[in-house]
XYZ file of C-alpha atoms in Angstrom:
339
model
C 0.000 0.000 0.000
C 1.354 3.406 -0.949
C 1.906 5.966 1.764
C 0.069 9.269 1.868
C 1.374 12.045 -0.355
C 3.756 14.405 1.416
C 2.603 17.917 2.273
C 5.264 19.968 0.477
C 4.520 23.193 2.351
C 4.948 21.445 5.705
C 8.117 19.755 4.480
C 9.385 23.196 3.469
C 8.656 24.442 6.995
C 10.481 21.417 8.409
C 13.567 22.129 6.276
C 13.416 25.859 7.039
C 13.219 25.174 10.788
C 16.219 22.857 10.510
C 18.258 25.516 8.701
C 17.307 28.065 11.372
C 18.456 25.639 14.082
C 21.828 25.276 12.359
C 22.150 29.064 12.005
C 21.249 29.494 15.665
C 23.990 27.074 16.725
C 26.642 28.528 14.408
C 29.127 30.654 16.321
C 30.543 34.121 15.523
C 27.386 35.686 14.120
C 28.478 38.774 12.111
C 25.628 40.952 13.406
C 25.994 40.073 17.094
C 27.503 43.436 18.097
C 24.645 45.480 16.617
C 21.753 45.287 19.067
C 19.184 46.450 16.498
C 20.117 43.917 13.834
C 20.748 41.188 16.399
C 17.320 41.659 17.991
C 15.557 41.617 14.610
C 17.469 38.665 13.148
C 17.594 36.495 16.277
C 13.825 36.764 16.669
C 13.435 35.271 13.189
C 16.076 32.581 13.755
C 14.376 31.561 17.006
C 11.279 30.540 15.044
C 12.870 27.107 14.634
C 11.687 25.619 17.937
C 8.157 26.945 17.700
C 7.784 25.746 14.091
C 8.899 22.224 15.041
C 6.380 22.028 17.900
C 3.596 23.494 15.743
C 4.264 20.912 13.032
C 4.307 18.058 15.528
C 1.046 19.158 17.088
C -0.618 19.707 13.732
C 0.001 16.145 12.570
C -0.145 14.197 15.835
C -3.210 15.820 17.359
C -5.154 15.544 14.105
C -5.156 11.757 14.476
C -8.250 10.088 15.896
C -8.078 7.343 18.512
C -11.215 5.240 18.611
C -9.918 1.712 19.134
C -7.164 -0.083 20.999
C -5.534 -0.671 17.615
C -5.329 3.098 17.020
C -3.462 3.558 20.296
C -1.155 0.612 19.708
C -0.365 1.631 16.139
C 0.416 5.222 17.140
C 2.768 4.293 19.975
C 4.503 1.529 18.020
C 5.208 3.824 15.065
C 6.571 6.525 17.359
C 8.830 3.994 19.067
C 10.160 2.999 15.647
C 10.402 6.442 14.030
C 11.248 8.681 17.003
C 12.352 6.839 20.126
C 14.668 4.264 18.557
C 16.698 6.775 16.471
C 16.875 9.185 19.396
C 18.106 6.593 21.907
C 20.744 5.158 19.583
C 22.051 8.525 18.429
C 22.064 9.856 21.986
C 24.249 6.921 23.045
C 26.679 7.625 20.202
C 26.755 11.324 21.026
C 27.468 10.542 24.686
C 30.608 8.681 23.608
C 31.475 11.422 21.088
C 31.214 14.115 23.782
C 33.386 12.160 26.204
C 36.076 11.680 23.557
C 35.837 15.323 22.486
C 36.347 16.449 26.088
C 39.326 14.122 26.456
C 37.662 12.110 29.212
C 38.802 8.501 29.573
C 36.050 6.304 30.888
C 35.438 2.583 31.417
C 32.725 0.708 29.501
C 30.625 0.653 32.673
C 31.220 4.366 33.162
C 30.229 5.069 29.559
C 26.975 3.123 29.931
C 26.149 5.039 33.107
C 26.897 8.345 31.342
C 24.801 7.386 28.307
C 21.849 6.413 30.513
C 22.179 9.600 32.544
C 22.218 11.651 29.332
C 19.003 9.987 28.186
C 17.247 10.724 31.470
C 18.582 14.205 32.208
C 21.956 15.139 30.701
C 20.658 15.832 27.185
C 18.499 18.591 28.623
C 21.637 20.741 28.768
C 22.237 20.532 25.014
C 20.264 20.862 21.788
C 18.465 17.609 22.585
C 16.359 19.399 25.237
C 13.673 19.440 22.552
C 13.249 15.666 22.880
C 12.335 15.825 26.580
C 9.258 17.853 25.719
C 8.437 16.092 22.440
C 8.430 12.606 23.948
C 6.112 13.753 26.745
C 3.738 15.318 24.220
C 3.786 12.186 22.078
C 2.862 10.016 25.073
C 0.037 12.465 25.856
C -1.203 12.766 22.275
C -3.935 10.075 22.153
C -5.602 11.403 25.282
C -5.193 15.066 24.399
C -6.435 14.340 20.871
C -9.633 12.701 22.142
C -10.267 15.684 24.388
C -9.674 18.226 21.618
C -11.689 16.349 18.982
C -14.641 16.190 21.373
C -14.568 19.959 21.898
C -16.506 22.510 19.865
C -14.605 25.435 18.392
C -15.820 27.807 21.105
C -14.354 25.442 23.674
C -11.051 25.442 21.804
C -11.095 29.237 21.896
C -11.582 29.149 25.659
C -8.716 26.673 26.099
C -6.459 28.833 23.945
C -7.549 31.950 25.814
C -6.720 30.382 29.169
C -3.297 29.445 27.808
C -2.704 33.017 26.663
C -3.621 34.383 30.102
C -1.446 31.749 31.783
C 1.565 32.662 29.664
C 1.012 36.363 30.342
C 0.778 35.805 34.097
C 3.840 33.577 34.105
C 6.094 35.536 31.770
C 5.128 39.167 32.286
C 2.997 39.899 35.355
C 4.709 37.847 38.073
C 8.308 38.833 37.159
C 7.396 42.520 37.223
C 6.613 42.282 40.920
C 9.479 39.838 41.450
C 7.148 37.392 43.160
C 7.509 34.397 40.854
C 4.748 32.255 39.380
C 4.281 28.748 40.700
C 1.003 27.880 38.999
C 2.501 25.994 36.057
C 0.107 23.051 36.182
C -2.146 24.203 33.326
C -1.782 21.442 30.744
C -1.387 23.744 27.728
C 1.330 25.895 29.242
C 4.800 26.599 27.811
C 5.902 24.606 24.784
C 2.689 22.570 25.072
C 0.852 25.676 23.854
C 2.784 25.530 20.565
C 1.937 21.828 20.256
C -1.757 22.563 20.849
C -1.658 25.597 18.530
C -0.619 23.449 15.554
C -3.955 21.649 15.818
C -5.888 24.722 16.955
C -5.004 26.695 13.830
C -6.215 23.928 11.526
C -9.535 23.776 13.364
C -10.427 27.441 13.732
C -8.489 29.494 11.184
C -10.037 30.635 7.905
C -9.459 33.380 5.338
C -11.545 35.899 7.294
C -9.579 35.368 10.497
C -6.100 34.959 9.050
C -5.643 38.678 8.327
C -6.022 39.353 12.045
C -3.498 36.612 12.813
C -1.003 38.217 10.423
C -1.524 41.648 11.960
C -1.137 40.213 15.453
C 1.977 38.333 14.339
C 3.585 41.447 12.841
C 2.811 43.515 15.941
C 4.131 40.730 18.173
C 7.361 40.586 16.184
C 7.848 44.349 16.488
C 7.053 44.290 20.205
C 9.552 41.470 20.748
C 12.310 43.241 18.832
C 11.673 46.534 20.626
C 11.578 44.745 23.971
C 14.940 43.104 23.248
C 16.473 46.430 22.198
C 15.204 48.236 25.290
C 15.606 45.486 27.886
C 18.223 43.252 26.250
C 18.617 39.952 28.059
C 16.077 41.072 30.653
C 13.171 40.905 28.190
C 11.037 38.086 29.649
C 10.457 34.881 27.688
C 11.569 36.575 24.489
C 11.906 33.495 22.286
C 10.049 30.738 24.105
C 7.168 31.268 26.567
C 6.393 34.896 25.679
C 2.873 35.039 24.251
C 4.176 37.633 21.809
C 6.558 35.094 20.359
C 3.897 32.350 20.364
C 1.623 34.557 18.244
C 4.509 35.475 15.939
C 5.350 31.790 15.414
C 1.716 30.916 14.775
C 1.352 33.654 12.160
C 4.521 32.628 10.303
C 3.550 28.953 10.478
C 0.084 29.605 9.080
C 1.391 31.914 6.354
C 3.983 29.399 5.170
C 1.708 26.380 5.104
C -0.990 28.327 3.264
C 1.206 30.113 0.726
C 4.252 27.961 -0.024
C 3.554 26.228 -3.333
C 6.528 24.468 -4.916
C 5.823 23.099 -8.372
C 9.358 22.716 -9.704
C 10.137 18.997 -9.636
C 13.806 19.442 -8.753
C 13.038 21.802 -5.891
C 10.322 19.465 -4.617
C 12.683 16.488 -4.769
C 15.373 18.343 -2.824
C 12.947 19.481 -0.124
C 11.418 16.025 0.203
C 14.882 14.446 0.444
C 16.082 16.822 3.157
C 12.779 16.599 5.038
C 13.029 12.808 5.062
C 16.367 13.008 6.864
C 15.648 16.168 8.897
C 15.034 14.383 12.213
C 18.424 12.661 12.226
C 20.035 15.872 10.943
C 18.584 17.700 13.917
C 19.881 15.057 16.328
C 23.475 15.138 15.035
C 24.046 18.666 13.691
C 25.259 20.136 17.002
C 28.221 17.750 17.081
C 28.748 17.703 13.327
C 29.129 21.495 13.160
C 32.700 21.265 14.496
C 33.746 19.253 11.430
C 33.686 22.533 9.514
C 36.608 23.955 11.517
C 39.461 22.862 9.199
C 37.700 24.368 6.173
C 37.086 27.883 7.516
C 40.458 28.863 8.957
C 41.574 32.280 7.762
C 38.228 33.278 6.289
C 36.642 36.611 7.093
C 33.879 36.705 9.695
C 30.964 36.855 7.269
C 32.321 34.241 4.849
C 33.278 31.927 7.708
C 29.787 32.173 9.155
C 28.134 31.341 5.827
C 30.526 28.484 5.039
C 30.018 27.003 8.522
C 26.268 26.930 7.979
C 26.589 25.341 4.544
C 29.133 22.726 5.636
C 27.202 21.849 8.788
C 24.088 21.353 6.662
C 25.907 19.272 4.012
C 27.836 17.125 6.507
C 24.707 16.566 8.601
C 22.696 15.576 5.534
C 25.387 13.187 4.289
C 25.737 11.491 7.689
C 21.968 11.419 8.205
C 21.542 9.713 4.831
C 23.970 6.957 5.836
C 22.484 6.650 9.334
C 18.955 6.461 7.948
C 19.992 3.635 5.621
C 20.985 1.670 8.716
C 17.904 2.777 10.618
C 15.655 1.674 7.750
C 16.801 -1.897 8.317
C 16.417 -1.580 12.095
C 12.955 -0.089 11.642
C 11.894 -3.017 9.484
C 13.191 -5.470 12.081
C 11.588 -3.570 14.951
C 8.380 -3.289 12.935
C 8.224 -7.079 12.625
C 8.849 -7.487 16.344
C 6.130 -4.978 17.252
C 3.762 -6.187 14.568
C 3.544 -2.915 12.653
């Protein structure tokens, strides 16, 4: 049976988010010393995390779970496609990091380090994303049933509560320096992005989207101005700030509605990169250092650009090889799990 046709606009978003992640993790940014340019550019680069969560929520929460088979199939496929690659690559990266730091360690010590990284250590690096994603994936069938059973007005209320929660947490409480301990709302933080991916598909239409774009543009300007005025003190600038959430939502909706790629070569390239984007994300942070020998002596701007290109190319090449191996492991694991 043939798989479903790929959504090229969403694959474009996936590739764009990956490129933004690589740019974000590339050192010596040429504009870093100019607070105006840095604030404007970094706010765009930071879209990467929100776009990934929005995409994940859009596709996962749209699924319906009516039978035990639906639950089993969902979890089994996520074990094969997400958990297995993540665990194996994390274990390799744990060894890579130890070697890179010049730390000699026994096999038992390595295993303990690798396990610790999986449970907590990876939170300190780019793999922090996985700690949230895995929790959302486990929650998806139950959250999906709740959301599918809700009318649109109920979705609006849930989104509204989330907005108020983010405002109270990010803006109001810090102003009085009293803190905000009420973080138990289920659609708080990055979970709001995950929910918003589904929310937009349910409630957005051509009449409403103009207001989303206006709100997104105003949110972008407010974020940039806030960063210029307050610098590092601007609260939640690129994560839990409701301004940034709205900005991400507007960009996400605009891209998925307006990106139409008809050129066959361009489509093939985007589909190819998107297919390997998950593994590229997992390995790019370590792979980026492979560019060092090729950029020595270059000017700041050229070095920055070449680092991005080489990190992307090296990550794609390694991800292609890794995915060839994973394809065989996925088939084996699929037989074991009965998928």
